[in-house]
Amino acid sequence: MEMEHHEEQSHFVKRVVLPSGKTIEVVYFKDTVDTAAPVQEVVRHAEPDQELHLCFDCGGELVYPVEWEEAGPENWSVVLHCPNCDVCREGVFGQDTVERFDEELDRGADALARDYKRLMRANMAEEIGRFVGALQSDAILPEDF
Ligand SMILES: [Zn+2]
């Protein structure tokens, strides 16, 4: 049995020559072809391993995930947002990439919490105290802002 493929604009014709010598033409329309596409063309492949907390556009290190979604058995579709330049991007990433991102996020959250506590203990508490004191004594006037 011989087969020939003819690519055309909206469909392709597969001409099949039967052992008897008879030729039949099978027409595949594009929709049919797409539906019948092999599975690996539907599953989105993961992007190369990379540091997801780093912003592509501004190089900021505070990129965080807006959405997580399974994309196949080992991949994740993640929507990322950079608070620095307000850019969003979406991509499919492998399990390892996403796990390291997760660890980085944990570290980032820890660092933020530490910074916050340190600020609270040091000058912030002092400044809040001064501010409250000034408010109570009417020492802050509109021109101070
Ligand atoms: Zn950015």
Coordinates of N, CA and C and ligand atoms in Angstrom, one line a residue:
M1 N 0.8 -1.2 0.0 CA 0.0 0.0 0.0 C 0.9 1.3 0.0
E2 N 0.6 2.2 -0.9 CA 1.4 3.4 -0.9 C 0.5 4.6 -0.5
M3 N 1.2 5.5 0.1 CA 0.5 6.7 0.6 C 1.2 8.0 0.1
E4 N 0.5 8.9 -0.3 CA 1.0 10.2 -0.7 C 0.3 11.3 0.1
H5 N 1.1 12.3 0.5 CA 0.5 13.4 1.2 C 0.5 14.7 0.3
H6 N -0.5 15.4 0.3 CA -0.5 16.7 -0.4 C -1.0 17.7 0.5
E7 N -0.1 18.6 0.9 CA -0.5 19.7 1.7 C -1.2 20.8 0.9
E8 N -2.4 21.2 1.4 CA -3.1 22.3 0.8 C -3.5 23.3 1.8
Q9 N -4.2 24.4 1.4 CA -4.4 25.5 2.3 C -5.3 25.0 3.5
S10 N -6.5 24.5 3.3 CA -7.3 24.2 4.4 C -7.5 22.7 4.7
H11 N -6.9 21.9 3.8 CA -7.0 20.5 4.0 C -5.9 19.8 3.3
F12 N -5.6 18.5 3.6 CA -4.7 17.8 2.7 C -5.3 16.5 2.3
V13 N -4.8 16.0 1.2 CA -5.4 14.8 0.6 C -4.4 13.7 0.7
K14 N -4.9 12.6 1.2 CA -4.0 11.4 1.3 C -4.5 10.4 0.2
R15 N -3.7 10.2 -0.8 CA -4.0 9.3 -1.8 C -3.5 7.9 -1.5
V16 N -4.4 7.0 -1.4 CA -4.0 5.7 -1.0 C -4.2 4.7 -2.2
V17 N -3.1 4.1 -2.6 CA -3.2 3.1 -3.7 C -3.4 1.7 -3.2
L18 N -4.5 1.2 -3.5 CA -4.8 -0.2 -2.9 C -4.1 -1.2 -3.7
P19 N -3.8 -2.4 -3.1 CA -3.1 -3.5 -3.8 C -3.7 -3.8 -5.2
S20 N -5.0 -3.6 -5.3 CA -5.7 -3.9 -6.6 C -5.4 -2.9 -7.7
G21 N -4.7 -1.8 -7.3 CA -4.3 -0.8 -8.3 C -5.3 0.4 -8.2
K22 N -6.4 0.2 -7.5 CA -7.4 1.3 -7.4 C -6.9 2.3 -6.5
T23 N -7.1 3.6 -6.9 CA -6.6 4.7 -6.1 C -7.8 5.4 -5.4
I24 N -7.7 5.6 -4.1 CA -8.7 6.4 -3.4 C -8.1 7.6 -2.8
E25 N -8.9 8.6 -2.8 CA -8.3 9.9 -2.1 C -9.1 10.1 -0.8
V26 N -8.4 10.3 0.2 CA -9.0 10.7 1.5 C -8.7 12.1 1.8
V27 N -9.7 12.9 2.0 CA -9.5 14.3 2.2 C -9.6 14.6 3.7
Y28 N -8.5 15.2 4.3 CA -8.6 15.6 5.7 C -8.7 17.1 5.8
F29 N -9.7 17.6 6.4 CA -9.8 19.0 6.6 C -9.0 19.4 7.8
K30 N -8.6 20.6 7.9 CA -7.7 21.1 8.9 C -8.3 20.8 10.4
D31 N -9.5 21.0 10.6 CA -10.1 20.8 11.9 C -9.9 19.3 12.3
T32 N -10.2 18.5 11.3 CA -10.1 17.0 11.5 C -8.7 16.7 11.9
V33 N -7.7 17.3 11.2 CA -6.3 17.0 11.4 C -5.9 17.5 12.8
D34 N -6.4 18.7 13.2 CA -6.0 19.2 14.5 C -6.6 18.3 15.6
T35 N -7.8 17.9 15.5 CA -8.4 17.0 16.5 C -7.7 15.7 16.6
A36 N -7.2 15.2 15.5 CA -6.5 13.9 15.5 C -5.0 14.1 15.7
A37 N -4.6 15.3 16.1 CA -3.1 15.5 16.3 C -2.6 14.6 17.4
P38 N -1.4 14.2 17.3 CA -0.9 13.3 18.4 C -0.8 14.1 19.7
V39 N -0.9 13.4 20.8 CA -1.1 13.9 22.1 C 0.1 14.9 22.4
Q40 N 1.3 14.6 22.0 CA 2.5 15.4 22.4 C 2.4 16.8 21.8
E41 N 1.5 17.0 20.8 CA 1.4 18.3 20.3 C 0.4 19.2 21.1
V42 N -0.4 18.5 21.9 CA -1.3 19.2 22.7 C -0.7 19.5 24.1
V43 N 0.0 18.6 24.7 CA 0.7 18.8 25.9 C 1.8 19.9 25.7
R44 N 1.8 20.9 26.6 CA 2.8 21.9 26.5 C 4.0 21.5 27.2
H45 N 5.1 21.7 26.5 CA 6.4 21.3 27.1 C 6.9 22.4 28.0
A46 N 7.6 22.0 29.1 CA 8.1 23.0 30.1 C 9.2 23.8 29.5
E47 N 9.3 25.0 29.9 CA 10.4 25.9 29.5 C 11.7 25.4 30.2
P48 N 12.8 25.8 29.7 CA 14.1 25.4 30.3 C 14.1 25.9 31.8
D49 N 14.9 25.1 32.6 CA 15.0 25.4 34.0 C 15.5 26.9 34.2
Q50 N 14.9 27.6 35.1 CA 15.2 29.0 35.3 C 14.8 29.4 36.7
E51 N 15.3 30.6 37.0 CA 15.0 31.2 38.3 C 13.7 32.0 38.2
L52 N 12.6 31.5 38.7 CA 11.3 32.1 38.5 C 11.1 33.4 39.3
H53 N 11.9 33.5 40.4 CA 11.6 34.7 41.2 C 12.3 36.0 40.6
L54 N 13.1 35.7 39.5 CA 13.7 36.9 38.8 C 12.9 37.4 37.7
C55 N 12.7 38.7 37.6 CA 11.9 39.2 36.5 C 12.6 39.4 35.2
F56 N 12.0 38.9 34.1 CA 12.7 39.0 32.8 C 12.9 40.4 32.4
D57 N 11.9 41.3 32.8 CA 11.9 42.7 32.3 C 12.8 43.6 33.1
C58 N 12.7 43.6 34.4 CA 13.4 44.6 35.2 C 14.5 44.0 36.1
G59 N 14.5 42.6 36.1 CA 15.6 42.0 36.9 C 15.2 41.9 38.4
G60 N 14.0 42.4 38.8 CA 13.6 42.4 40.2 C 13.5 40.9 40.7
E61 N 13.7 40.8 42.0 CA 13.8 39.4 42.6 C 12.5 39.1 43.4
L62 N 11.4 39.8 43.2 CA 10.3 39.6 44.0 C 9.1 39.1 43.2
V63 N 9.4 38.5 42.1 CA 8.3 37.9 41.3 C 7.6 36.8 42.1
Y64 N 6.3 36.8 42.1 CA 5.5 35.8 42.8 C 4.4 35.2 41.9
P65 N 3.9 34.0 42.3 CA 2.9 33.4 41.4 C 1.5 33.9 41.7
V66 N 0.8 34.1 40.6 CA -0.6 34.6 40.8 C -1.5 33.4 40.7
E67 N -1.1 32.4 39.8 CA -1.9 31.2 39.6 C -1.0 30.0 39.4
W68 N -1.4 28.9 39.9 CA -0.7 27.6 39.7 C -1.8 26.7 39.1
E69 N -1.3 25.9 38.1 CA -2.2 24.9 37.5 C -1.4 23.8 37.0
E70 N -1.9 22.6 37.3 CA -1.2 21.4 36.7 C -1.2 21.4 35.2
A71 N -0.1 21.1 34.6 CA 0.0 21.0 33.1 C 0.7 19.7 32.8
G72 N -0.1 18.7 32.8 CA 0.5 17.4 32.6 C 1.0 16.8 33.9
P73 N 1.6 15.6 33.9 CA 1.9 14.8 35.1 C 3.1 15.5 35.9
E74 N 4.0 16.2 35.2 CA 5.2 16.7 35.8 C 5.4 18.2 35.7
N75 N 4.5 18.9 34.9 CA 4.7 20.3 34.7 C 3.6 21.1 35.3
W76 N 3.9 22.4 35.5 CA 3.0 23.3 36.1 C 2.9 24.5 35.2
S77 N 1.6 25.0 35.0 CA 1.4 26.2 34.3 C 1.3 27.3 35.4
V78 N 2.1 28.3 35.3 CA 2.2 29.3 36.4 C 2.1 30.7 35.8
V79 N 1.2 31.5 36.4 CA 1.1 32.9 36.0 C 2.0 33.7 37.0
L80 N 2.9 34.5 36.5 CA 3.9 35.2 37.4 C 3.6 36.7 37.3
H81 N 3.8 37.3 38.4 CA 3.7 38.8 38.4 C 4.9 39.4 39.1
C82 N 5.4 40.5 38.5 CA 6.5 41.2 39.1 C 5.9 42.5 39.7
P83 N 6.0 42.7 41.0 CA 5.4 43.9 41.7 C 6.2 45.1 41.4
N84 N 7.4 44.9 40.9 CA 8.3 46.0 40.6 C 8.0 46.8 39.4
C85 N 7.8 46.0 38.3 CA 7.5 46.7 37.0 C 6.0 46.3 36.5
D86 N 5.3 45.5 37.3 CA 3.9 45.2 37.1 C 3.7 44.4 35.8
V87 N 4.7 43.6 35.5 CA 4.6 42.7 34.3 C 4.1 41.3 34.7
C88 N 3.2 40.8 33.9 CA 2.7 39.4 34.1 C 3.2 38.6 33.0
R89 N 3.6 37.3 33.3 CA 3.9 36.4 32.3 C 3.4 35.0 32.7
E90 N 3.2 34.2 31.7 CA 2.6 32.9 32.0 C 3.5 31.9 31.3
G91 N 3.8 30.8 32.0 CA 4.7 29.8 31.4 C 4.4 28.4 32.0
V92 N 4.9 27.4 31.3 CA 4.9 26.0 31.8 C 6.3 25.6 32.2
F93 N 6.4 25.2 33.5 CA 7.7 24.9 34.1 C 7.7 23.5 34.7
G94 N 8.8 22.9 34.7 CA 9.0 21.6 35.2 C 8.9 21.6 36.8
Q95 N 8.7 20.4 37.3 CA 8.5 20.2 38.7 C 9.7 20.8 39.5
D96 N 10.9 20.5 39.1 CA 12.1 21.0 39.8 C 12.2 22.5 39.8
T97 N 11.9 23.1 38.7 CA 11.9 24.6 38.6 C 10.9 25.2 39.6
V98 N 9.7 24.6 39.6 CA 8.7 25.1 40.5 C 9.0 24.9 41.9
E99 N 9.6 23.7 42.2 CA 10.0 23.5 43.6 C 11.0 24.4 44.2
R100 N 12.0 24.7 43.3 CA 13.0 25.7 43.7 C 12.4 27.1 43.9
F101 N 11.4 27.4 43.0 CA 10.7 28.7 43.1 C 10.0 28.8 44.5
D102 N 9.4 27.6 44.8 CA 8.6 27.5 46.1 C 9.5 27.8 47.3
E103 N 10.7 27.2 47.2 CA 11.7 27.4 48.3 C 12.1 28.8 48.4
E104 N 12.3 29.4 47.2 CA 12.8 30.8 47.1 C 11.7 31.7 47.7
L105 N 10.4 31.4 47.5 CA 9.3 32.2 48.0 C 9.3 32.1 49.5
D106 N 9.5 30.9 50.0 CA 9.6 30.7 51.5 C 10.7 31.5 52.1
R107 N 11.8 31.5 51.5 CA 13.0 32.3 52.0 C 12.6 33.8 51.9
G108 N 12.0 34.2 50.8 CA 11.6 35.6 50.6 C 10.6 36.0 51.7
A109 N 9.7 35.2 52.0 CA 8.7 35.5 53.0 C 9.3 35.6 54.4
D110 N 10.3 34.7 54.7 CA 11.0 34.7 55.9 C 11.8 36.0 56.1
A111 N 12.5 36.4 54.9 CA 13.3 37.6 55.0 C 12.4 38.8 55.2
L112 N 11.3 38.8 54.6 CA 10.3 40.0 54.7 C 9.9 40.1 56.2
A113 N 9.5 38.9 56.8 CA 9.1 38.9 58.1 C 10.2 39.4 59.1
R114 N 11.4 38.9 58.8 CA 12.5 39.3 59.6 C 12.7 40.8 59.5
D115 N 12.7 41.3 58.3 CA 12.9 42.8 58.1 C 11.8 43.6 58.8
Y116 N 10.6 43.1 58.7 CA 9.5 43.8 59.3 C 9.6 43.9 60.8
K117 N 10.0 42.7 61.4 CA 10.2 42.7 62.8 C 11.3 43.6 63.3
R118 N 12.4 43.6 62.5 CA 13.5 44.4 62.8 C 13.1 45.9 62.8
L119 N 12.4 46.2 61.7 CA 12.0 47.6 61.6 C 11.1 48.0 62.8
M120 N 10.2 47.1 63.1 CA 9.2 47.4 64.2 C 10.0 47.6 65.5
R121 N 11.0 46.8 65.7 CA 11.8 46.9 67.0 C 12.6 48.2 67.0
A122 N 13.1 48.5 65.9 CA 14.0 49.7 65.8 C 13.3 51.0 65.6
N123 N 13.6 51.7 64.5 CA 13.1 53.0 64.3 C 11.6 53.2 64.1
M124 N 11.0 52.1 63.5 CA 9.5 52.3 63.3 C 8.8 52.5 64.6
A125 N 9.0 51.7 65.6 CA 8.3 51.8 66.9 C 8.6 53.2 67.4
E126 N 9.8 53.6 67.3 CA 10.2 54.9 67.8 C 9.4 56.0 67.1
E127 N 9.4 55.9 65.7 CA 8.7 56.9 64.9 C 7.2 56.9 65.2
I128 N 6.7 55.7 65.3 CA 5.2 55.7 65.6 C 4.9 56.3 66.9
G129 N 5.8 56.1 67.9 CA 5.6 56.7 69.2 C 5.7 58.2 69.1
R130 N 6.7 58.7 68.3 CA 6.8 60.2 68.1 C 5.6 60.7 67.4
F131 N 5.1 60.0 66.4 CA 4.0 60.5 65.6 C 2.7 60.6 66.5
V132 N 2.5 59.5 67.2 CA 1.3 59.5 68.1 C 1.4 60.6 69.1
G133 N 2.6 60.8 69.6 CA 2.8 61.9 70.6 C 2.5 63.3 70.0
A134 N 3.0 63.5 68.7 CA 2.8 64.7 68.1 C 1.3 65.0 67.8
L135 N 0.6 63.9 67.4 CA -0.8 64.0 67.1 C -1.6 64.4 68.3
Q136 N -1.2 63.8 69.4 CA -1.9 64.1 70.7 C -1.7 65.6 71.1
S137 N -0.5 66.1 70.8 CA -0.2 67.4 71.2 C -0.5 68.5 70.1
D138 N -1.1 68.0 69.1 CA -1.5 68.9 67.9 C -0.3 69.6 67.3
A139 N 0.9 68.9 67.4 CA 2.1 69.5 66.9 C 2.2 69.3 65.4
I140 N 1.5 68.4 64.8 CA 1.5 68.2 63.3 C 0.5 69.0 62.6
L141 N 1.0 69.9 61.8 CA 0.1 70.8 61.0 C 0.1 70.4 59.5
P142 N -0.9 70.8 58.8 CA -1.0 70.4 57.4 C 0.3 70.6 56.6
E143 N 1.0 71.7 56.9 CA 2.2 72.0 56.1 C 3.3 71.0 56.4
D144 N 3.1 70.1 57.4 CA 4.2 69.1 57.6 C 4.1 68.0 56.6
F145 N 3.0 67.9 55.8 CA 2.9 66.8 54.8 C 3.3 67.2 53.4
Ligands
ZN1 ZN 9.8 43.3 36.7

